[in-house]
């Protein structure tokens, strides 16, 4: 039985992620993963706050207060863009817009970084 020669991860397209060695990929790819993860978590908190608000969650609950406390600073720049009378629609738009922008911009940036 003949042994196959060792495969260089740099050219094999294997799990190593290219030039950075066989474990974890390059620093740029790890940074892209961090960005991707952070924007996903930020969007999740914003979406969770919208959901809790629409489902009329108890505003005195510690968990609800925590989610709102995280979502507010994430959406500080967009909280009063839309000022309509319907409170639910206002919350969906003012917290949903930052979530969508974070996801779009963060995933685009992470994708561009991965292709460097």
XYZ file of N, CA, C and O in Angstrom:
464
model
N 0.841 -1.170 0.000
C 0.000 0.000 0.000
C 0.891 1.239 0.000
O 1.814 1.363 0.781
N 0.547 2.155 -0.820
C 1.343 3.354 -1.015
C 0.807 4.507 -0.169
O -0.387 4.761 -0.139
N 1.701 5.239 0.508
C 1.281 6.396 1.303
C 1.205 7.626 0.418
O 2.035 7.825 -0.457
N 0.194 8.468 0.676
C 0.091 9.708 -0.086
C 0.974 10.762 0.564
O 1.178 10.757 1.775
N 1.502 11.679 -0.245
C 2.364 12.730 0.312
C 1.561 13.679 1.192
O 0.347 13.809 1.030
N 2.218 14.321 2.153
C 1.491 15.280 2.999
C 0.944 16.428 2.159
O 1.544 16.844 1.178
N -0.214 16.910 2.570
C -0.891 17.976 1.834
C -0.638 19.293 2.540
O -0.796 19.405 3.750
N -0.236 20.300 1.789
C -0.020 21.641 2.333
C -1.362 22.344 2.419
O -2.009 22.568 1.410
N -1.789 22.692 3.636
C -3.087 23.359 3.841
C -3.210 24.665 3.084
O -4.298 25.106 2.767
N -2.111 25.315 2.814
C -2.151 26.612 2.140
C -2.800 26.498 0.772
O -3.506 27.383 0.337
N -2.595 25.408 0.101
C -3.102 25.266 -1.257
C -4.256 24.282 -1.364
O -4.876 24.171 -2.399
N -4.556 23.577 -0.300
C -5.553 22.521 -0.395
C -6.979 23.016 -0.250
O -7.902 22.314 -0.595
N -7.158 24.211 0.312
C -8.516 24.691 0.547
C -9.159 23.948 1.697
O -10.362 23.923 1.831
N -8.355 23.306 2.524
C -8.862 22.508 3.631
C -9.371 23.375 4.764
O -9.559 24.575 4.642
N -9.550 22.752 5.888
C -10.143 23.425 7.037
C -9.233 24.482 7.634
O -9.660 25.263 8.463
N -7.993 24.510 7.241
C -7.035 25.422 7.846
C -7.277 26.874 7.528
O -6.809 27.760 8.206
N -8.025 27.176 6.494
C -8.349 28.553 6.189
C -7.263 29.287 5.437
O -7.224 30.502 5.429
N -6.313 28.581 4.827
C -5.351 29.266 3.973
C -4.005 29.452 4.627
O -3.511 28.589 5.317
N -3.420 30.620 4.416
C -2.031 30.879 4.783
C -1.772 30.915 6.272
O -0.643 30.830 6.697
N -2.764 31.034 7.092
C -2.539 31.207 8.521
C -2.226 29.930 9.257
O -2.173 29.916 10.463
N -2.034 28.834 8.585
C -1.749 27.585 9.251
C -2.978 26.707 9.279
O -4.012 27.023 8.709
N -2.872 25.610 9.964
C -3.950 24.634 9.925
C -4.963 24.833 11.031
O -5.930 24.109 11.103
N -4.775 25.793 11.913
C -5.722 25.973 13.012
C -6.264 27.389 13.041
O -5.546 28.314 13.341
N -7.560 27.534 12.718
C -8.232 28.802 12.930
C -8.161 29.823 11.816
O -8.870 30.800 11.850
N -7.345 29.676 10.835
C -7.299 30.638 9.753
C -6.464 31.859 10.086
O -5.796 31.929 11.102
N -6.519 32.808 9.210
C -5.726 34.023 9.379
C -6.366 34.966 10.379
O -7.528 34.832 10.730
N -5.603 35.933 10.806
C -6.115 36.927 11.753
C -7.247 37.727 11.134
O -8.212 38.095 11.820
N -7.167 37.989 9.841
C -8.231 38.746 9.168
C -9.529 37.956 9.176
O -10.608 38.505 9.415
N -9.428 36.650 8.934
C -10.635 35.819 8.937
C -11.222 35.699 10.338
O -12.442 35.678 10.501
N -10.362 35.655 11.339
C -10.867 35.635 12.716
C -11.539 36.960 13.057
O -12.577 36.980 13.721
N -10.969 38.062 12.611
C -11.582 39.377 12.845
C -12.935 39.453 12.145
O -13.896 40.010 12.696
N -13.022 38.908 10.943
C -14.300 38.887 10.221
C -15.335 38.083 10.992
O -16.502 38.483 11.090
N -14.918 36.968 11.576
C -15.835 36.158 12.376
C -16.296 36.925 13.615
O -17.469 36.872 13.990
N -15.393 37.661 14.241
C -15.754 38.458 15.418
C -16.775 39.529 15.039
O -17.789 39.710 15.725
N -16.528 40.229 13.938
C -17.472 41.259 13.474
C -18.823 40.637 13.172
O -19.871 41.158 13.586
N -18.803 39.540 12.459
C -20.036 38.835 12.094
C -20.824 38.466 13.361
O -22.033 38.674 13.442
N -20.125 37.923 14.355
C -20.769 37.508 15.595
C -21.322 38.704 16.372
O -22.448 38.657 16.880
N -20.566 39.775 16.456
C -21.013 40.956 17.201
C -22.264 41.559 16.583
O -23.215 41.899 17.296
N -22.299 41.700 15.261
C -23.490 42.301 14.647
C -24.689 41.369 14.759
O -25.829 41.841 14.902
N -24.466 40.057 14.736
C -25.574 39.125 14.936
C -26.153 39.250 16.341
O -27.373 39.248 16.533
N -25.274 39.371 17.327
C -25.737 39.517 18.710
C -26.465 40.847 18.894
O -27.526 40.902 19.537
N -25.933 41.922 18.329
C -26.590 43.233 18.428
C -27.975 43.183 17.790
O -28.959 43.656 18.379
N -28.073 42.610 16.609
C -29.367 42.509 15.926
C -30.325 41.617 16.707
O -31.537 41.887 16.754
N -29.804 40.578 17.344
C -30.657 39.696 18.143
C -31.252 40.443 19.335
O -32.445 40.277 19.638
N -30.448 41.263 20.005
C -30.980 42.046 21.125
C -32.028 43.043 20.651
O -33.062 43.225 21.303
N -31.779 43.700 19.535
C -32.763 44.652 19.004
C -34.052 43.936 18.613
O -35.156 44.395 18.936
N -33.919 42.813 17.934
C -35.100 42.045 17.542
C -35.848 41.486 18.738
O -37.085 41.468 18.758
N -35.107 41.035 19.742
C -35.746 40.514 20.948
C -36.511 41.616 21.678
O -37.618 41.385 22.174
N -35.959 42.813 21.722
C -36.674 43.917 22.370
C -37.965 44.226 21.616
O -39.010 44.433 22.221
N -37.910 44.250 20.296
C -39.119 44.492 19.503
C -40.157 43.417 19.803
O -41.334 43.718 20.026
N -39.728 42.169 19.824
C -40.644 41.065 20.099
C -41.252 41.182 21.492
O -42.472 41.036 21.661
N -40.420 41.448 22.499
C -40.932 41.596 23.859
C -41.916 42.759 23.966
O -42.932 42.669 24.655
N -41.631 43.849 23.266
C -42.532 44.999 23.294
C -43.866 44.660 22.635
O -44.933 44.967 23.177
N -43.789 44.022 21.467
C -45.023 43.691 20.749
C -45.869 42.667 21.491
O -47.100 42.680 21.389
N -45.218 41.786 22.239
C -45.952 40.787 23.015
C -46.368 41.315 24.384
O -46.877 40.569 25.210
N -46.148 42.621 24.596
C -46.541 43.301 25.824
C -45.937 42.640 27.067
O -46.626 42.368 28.046
N -44.636 42.396 27.005
C -43.933 41.787 28.127
C -43.940 42.733 29.320
O -43.999 43.952 29.169
N -43.852 42.175 30.501
C -43.852 42.929 31.742
C -42.601 43.806 31.807
O -41.484 43.315 31.930
N -42.778 45.112 31.739
C -41.657 46.055 31.742
C -40.916 46.076 33.075
O -39.794 46.554 33.145
N -41.513 45.544 34.118
C -40.859 45.482 35.420
C -39.988 44.251 35.588
O -39.239 44.145 36.560
N -40.060 43.304 34.664
C -39.274 42.082 34.728
C -37.799 42.387 34.500
O -37.449 43.189 33.636
N -36.936 41.724 35.262
C -35.495 41.972 35.178
C -34.959 41.633 33.793
O -34.152 42.383 33.230
N -35.389 40.526 33.201
C -34.913 40.135 31.879
C -35.339 41.144 30.823
O -34.535 41.541 29.972
N -36.578 41.581 30.879
C -37.083 42.565 29.914
C -36.313 43.873 30.059
O -35.925 44.489 29.059
N -36.061 44.292 31.290
C -35.281 45.506 31.521
C -33.855 45.360 30.992
O -33.292 46.306 30.439
N -33.267 44.170 31.150
C -31.918 43.925 30.640
C -31.885 44.029 29.114
O -31.019 44.697 28.548
N -32.837 43.385 28.460
C -32.878 43.417 26.988
C -33.075 44.847 26.506
O -32.391 45.300 25.585
N -33.986 45.593 27.136
C -34.206 46.986 26.745
C -32.951 47.816 27.027
O -32.573 48.679 26.227
N -32.284 47.544 28.149
C -31.060 48.262 28.492
C -29.923 48.028 27.504
O -29.082 48.895 27.303
N -29.900 46.860 26.870
C -28.895 46.585 25.841
C -29.339 47.178 24.507
O -28.538 47.734 23.758
N -30.623 47.073 24.200
C -31.136 47.540 22.903
C -31.109 49.067 22.779
O -30.836 49.586 21.693
N -31.377 49.769 23.853
C -31.412 51.240 23.785
C -30.109 51.862 23.287
O -30.126 52.677 22.370
N -28.956 51.518 23.868
C -27.719 52.120 23.349
C -27.398 51.694 21.909
O -26.765 52.447 21.162
N -27.823 50.497 21.528
C -27.576 50.044 20.160
C -28.398 50.831 19.143
O -27.995 50.989 17.995
N -29.543 51.326 19.579
C -30.439 52.039 18.669
C -30.532 53.518 18.987
O -31.456 54.198 18.534
N -29.578 54.059 19.729
C -29.662 55.452 20.164
C -29.838 56.407 19.001
O -30.541 57.401 19.113
N -29.207 56.145 17.891
C -29.231 57.058 16.748
C -30.519 56.951 15.939
O -30.797 57.823 15.124
N -31.321 55.931 16.175
C -32.517 55.729 15.355
C -33.806 55.691 16.162
O -34.869 55.488 15.588
N -33.731 55.899 17.451
C -34.928 55.720 18.279
C -36.042 56.693 17.951
O -37.203 56.375 18.169
N -35.754 57.868 17.455
C -36.820 58.832 17.175
C -36.886 59.229 15.705
O -37.372 60.308 15.376
N -36.410 58.365 14.832
C -36.520 58.659 13.401
C -37.983 58.653 12.984
O -38.445 59.535 12.280
N -38.713 57.650 13.439
C -40.133 57.521 13.095
C -40.958 57.875 14.323
O -40.776 57.310 15.387
N -41.866 58.834 14.171
C -42.703 59.273 15.293
C -44.172 59.157 14.914
O -44.850 60.153 14.703
N -44.635 57.945 14.840
C -46.049 57.739 14.518
C -46.858 57.469 15.782
O -46.290 57.243 16.847
N -48.158 57.527 15.643
C -49.033 57.351 16.800
C -49.083 55.901 17.283
O -49.258 55.664 18.472
N -48.952 54.969 16.386
C -49.003 53.558 16.764
C -47.676 53.176 17.415
O -46.640 53.120 16.763
N -47.740 52.922 18.706
C -46.526 52.651 19.487
C -45.790 51.409 18.997
O -44.564 51.404 18.898
N -46.510 50.347 18.680
C -45.882 49.118 18.215
C -45.118 49.318 16.915
O -43.981 48.850 16.766
N -45.716 50.017 15.970
C -45.059 50.276 14.694
C -43.836 51.173 14.881
O -42.798 50.977 14.248
N -43.944 52.129 15.784
C -42.825 53.014 16.066
C -41.625 52.222 16.606
O -40.495 52.404 16.163
N -41.882 51.303 17.529
C -40.804 50.489 18.095
C -40.219 49.559 17.028
O -38.998 49.411 16.934
N -41.071 48.955 16.216
C -40.585 48.063 15.152
C -39.654 48.821 14.214
O -38.562 48.338 13.871
N -40.039 50.008 13.804
C -39.222 50.766 12.858
C -37.966 51.351 13.504
O -36.877 51.286 12.932
N -38.102 51.913 14.693
C -36.966 52.580 15.329
C -35.914 51.613 15.877
O -34.762 51.997 16.055
N -36.304 50.385 16.170
C -35.330 49.388 16.613
C -35.011 48.391 15.498
O -33.942 47.784 15.486
N -35.929 48.205 14.581
C -35.706 47.286 13.465
C -34.747 47.848 12.432
O -33.953 47.107 11.842
N -34.803 49.155 12.207
C -33.894 49.791 11.244
C -32.426 49.606 11.654
O -31.624 49.165 10.830
N -32.050 49.893 12.900
C -30.655 49.650 13.275
C -30.265 48.174 13.165
O -29.157 47.855 12.746
N -31.191 47.284 13.532
C -30.886 45.852 13.421
C -30.581 45.478 11.976
O -29.596 44.790 11.697
N -31.398 45.951 11.054
C -31.190 45.644 9.641
C -29.890 46.262 9.122
O -29.137 45.621 8.386
N -29.613 47.486 9.527
C -28.384 48.152 9.068
C -27.151 47.469 9.645
O -26.165 47.254 8.942
N -27.201 47.104 10.940
C -26.072 46.396 11.540
C -25.821 45.075 10.821
O -24.679 44.726 10.524
N -26.896 44.325 10.556
C -26.729 43.047 9.870
C -26.150 43.238 8.472
O -25.206 42.557 8.079
N -26.726 44.155 7.725
C -26.269 44.380 6.349
C -24.819 44.855 6.318
O -23.973 44.258 5.643
N -24.522 45.907 7.065
C -23.161 46.470 7.050
C -22.151 45.493 7.644
O -21.058 45.306 7.094
N -22.497 44.860 8.743
C -21.571 43.938 9.394
C -21.272 42.713 8.555
O -20.129 42.277 8.450
N -22.295 42.148 7.931
C -22.079 40.967 7.103
C -21.335 41.317 5.822
O -20.499 40.532 5.358
N -21.624 42.479 5.264
C -20.868 42.903 4.079
C -19.395 43.114 4.424
O -18.505 42.664 3.689
N -19.126 43.797 5.527
C -17.751 44.032 5.950
C -17.033 42.721 6.239
O -15.903 42.504 5.783
N -17.683 41.826 6.971
C -17.062 40.538 7.290
C -16.818 39.727 6.019
O -15.771 39.088 5.880
N -17.743 39.756 5.086
C -17.569 39.042 3.828
C -16.409 39.586 3.024
O -15.623 38.823 2.438
N -16.282 40.901 2.974
C -15.150 41.509 2.254
C -13.824 41.156 2.916
O -12.836 40.900 2.248
N -13.815 41.130 4.251
C -12.598 40.789 4.967
C -12.187 39.342 4.705
O -11.011 39.040 4.579
N -13.149 38.437 4.609
C -12.851 37.031 4.366
C -12.224 36.806 3.005
O -11.521 35.844 2.799
N -12.520 37.686 2.068
C -11.999 37.518 0.712
C -10.681 38.234 0.484
O -10.210 38.328 -0.637
N -10.092 38.792 1.518
C -8.794 39.457 1.377
C -7.686 38.434 1.211
O -7.678 37.384 1.669
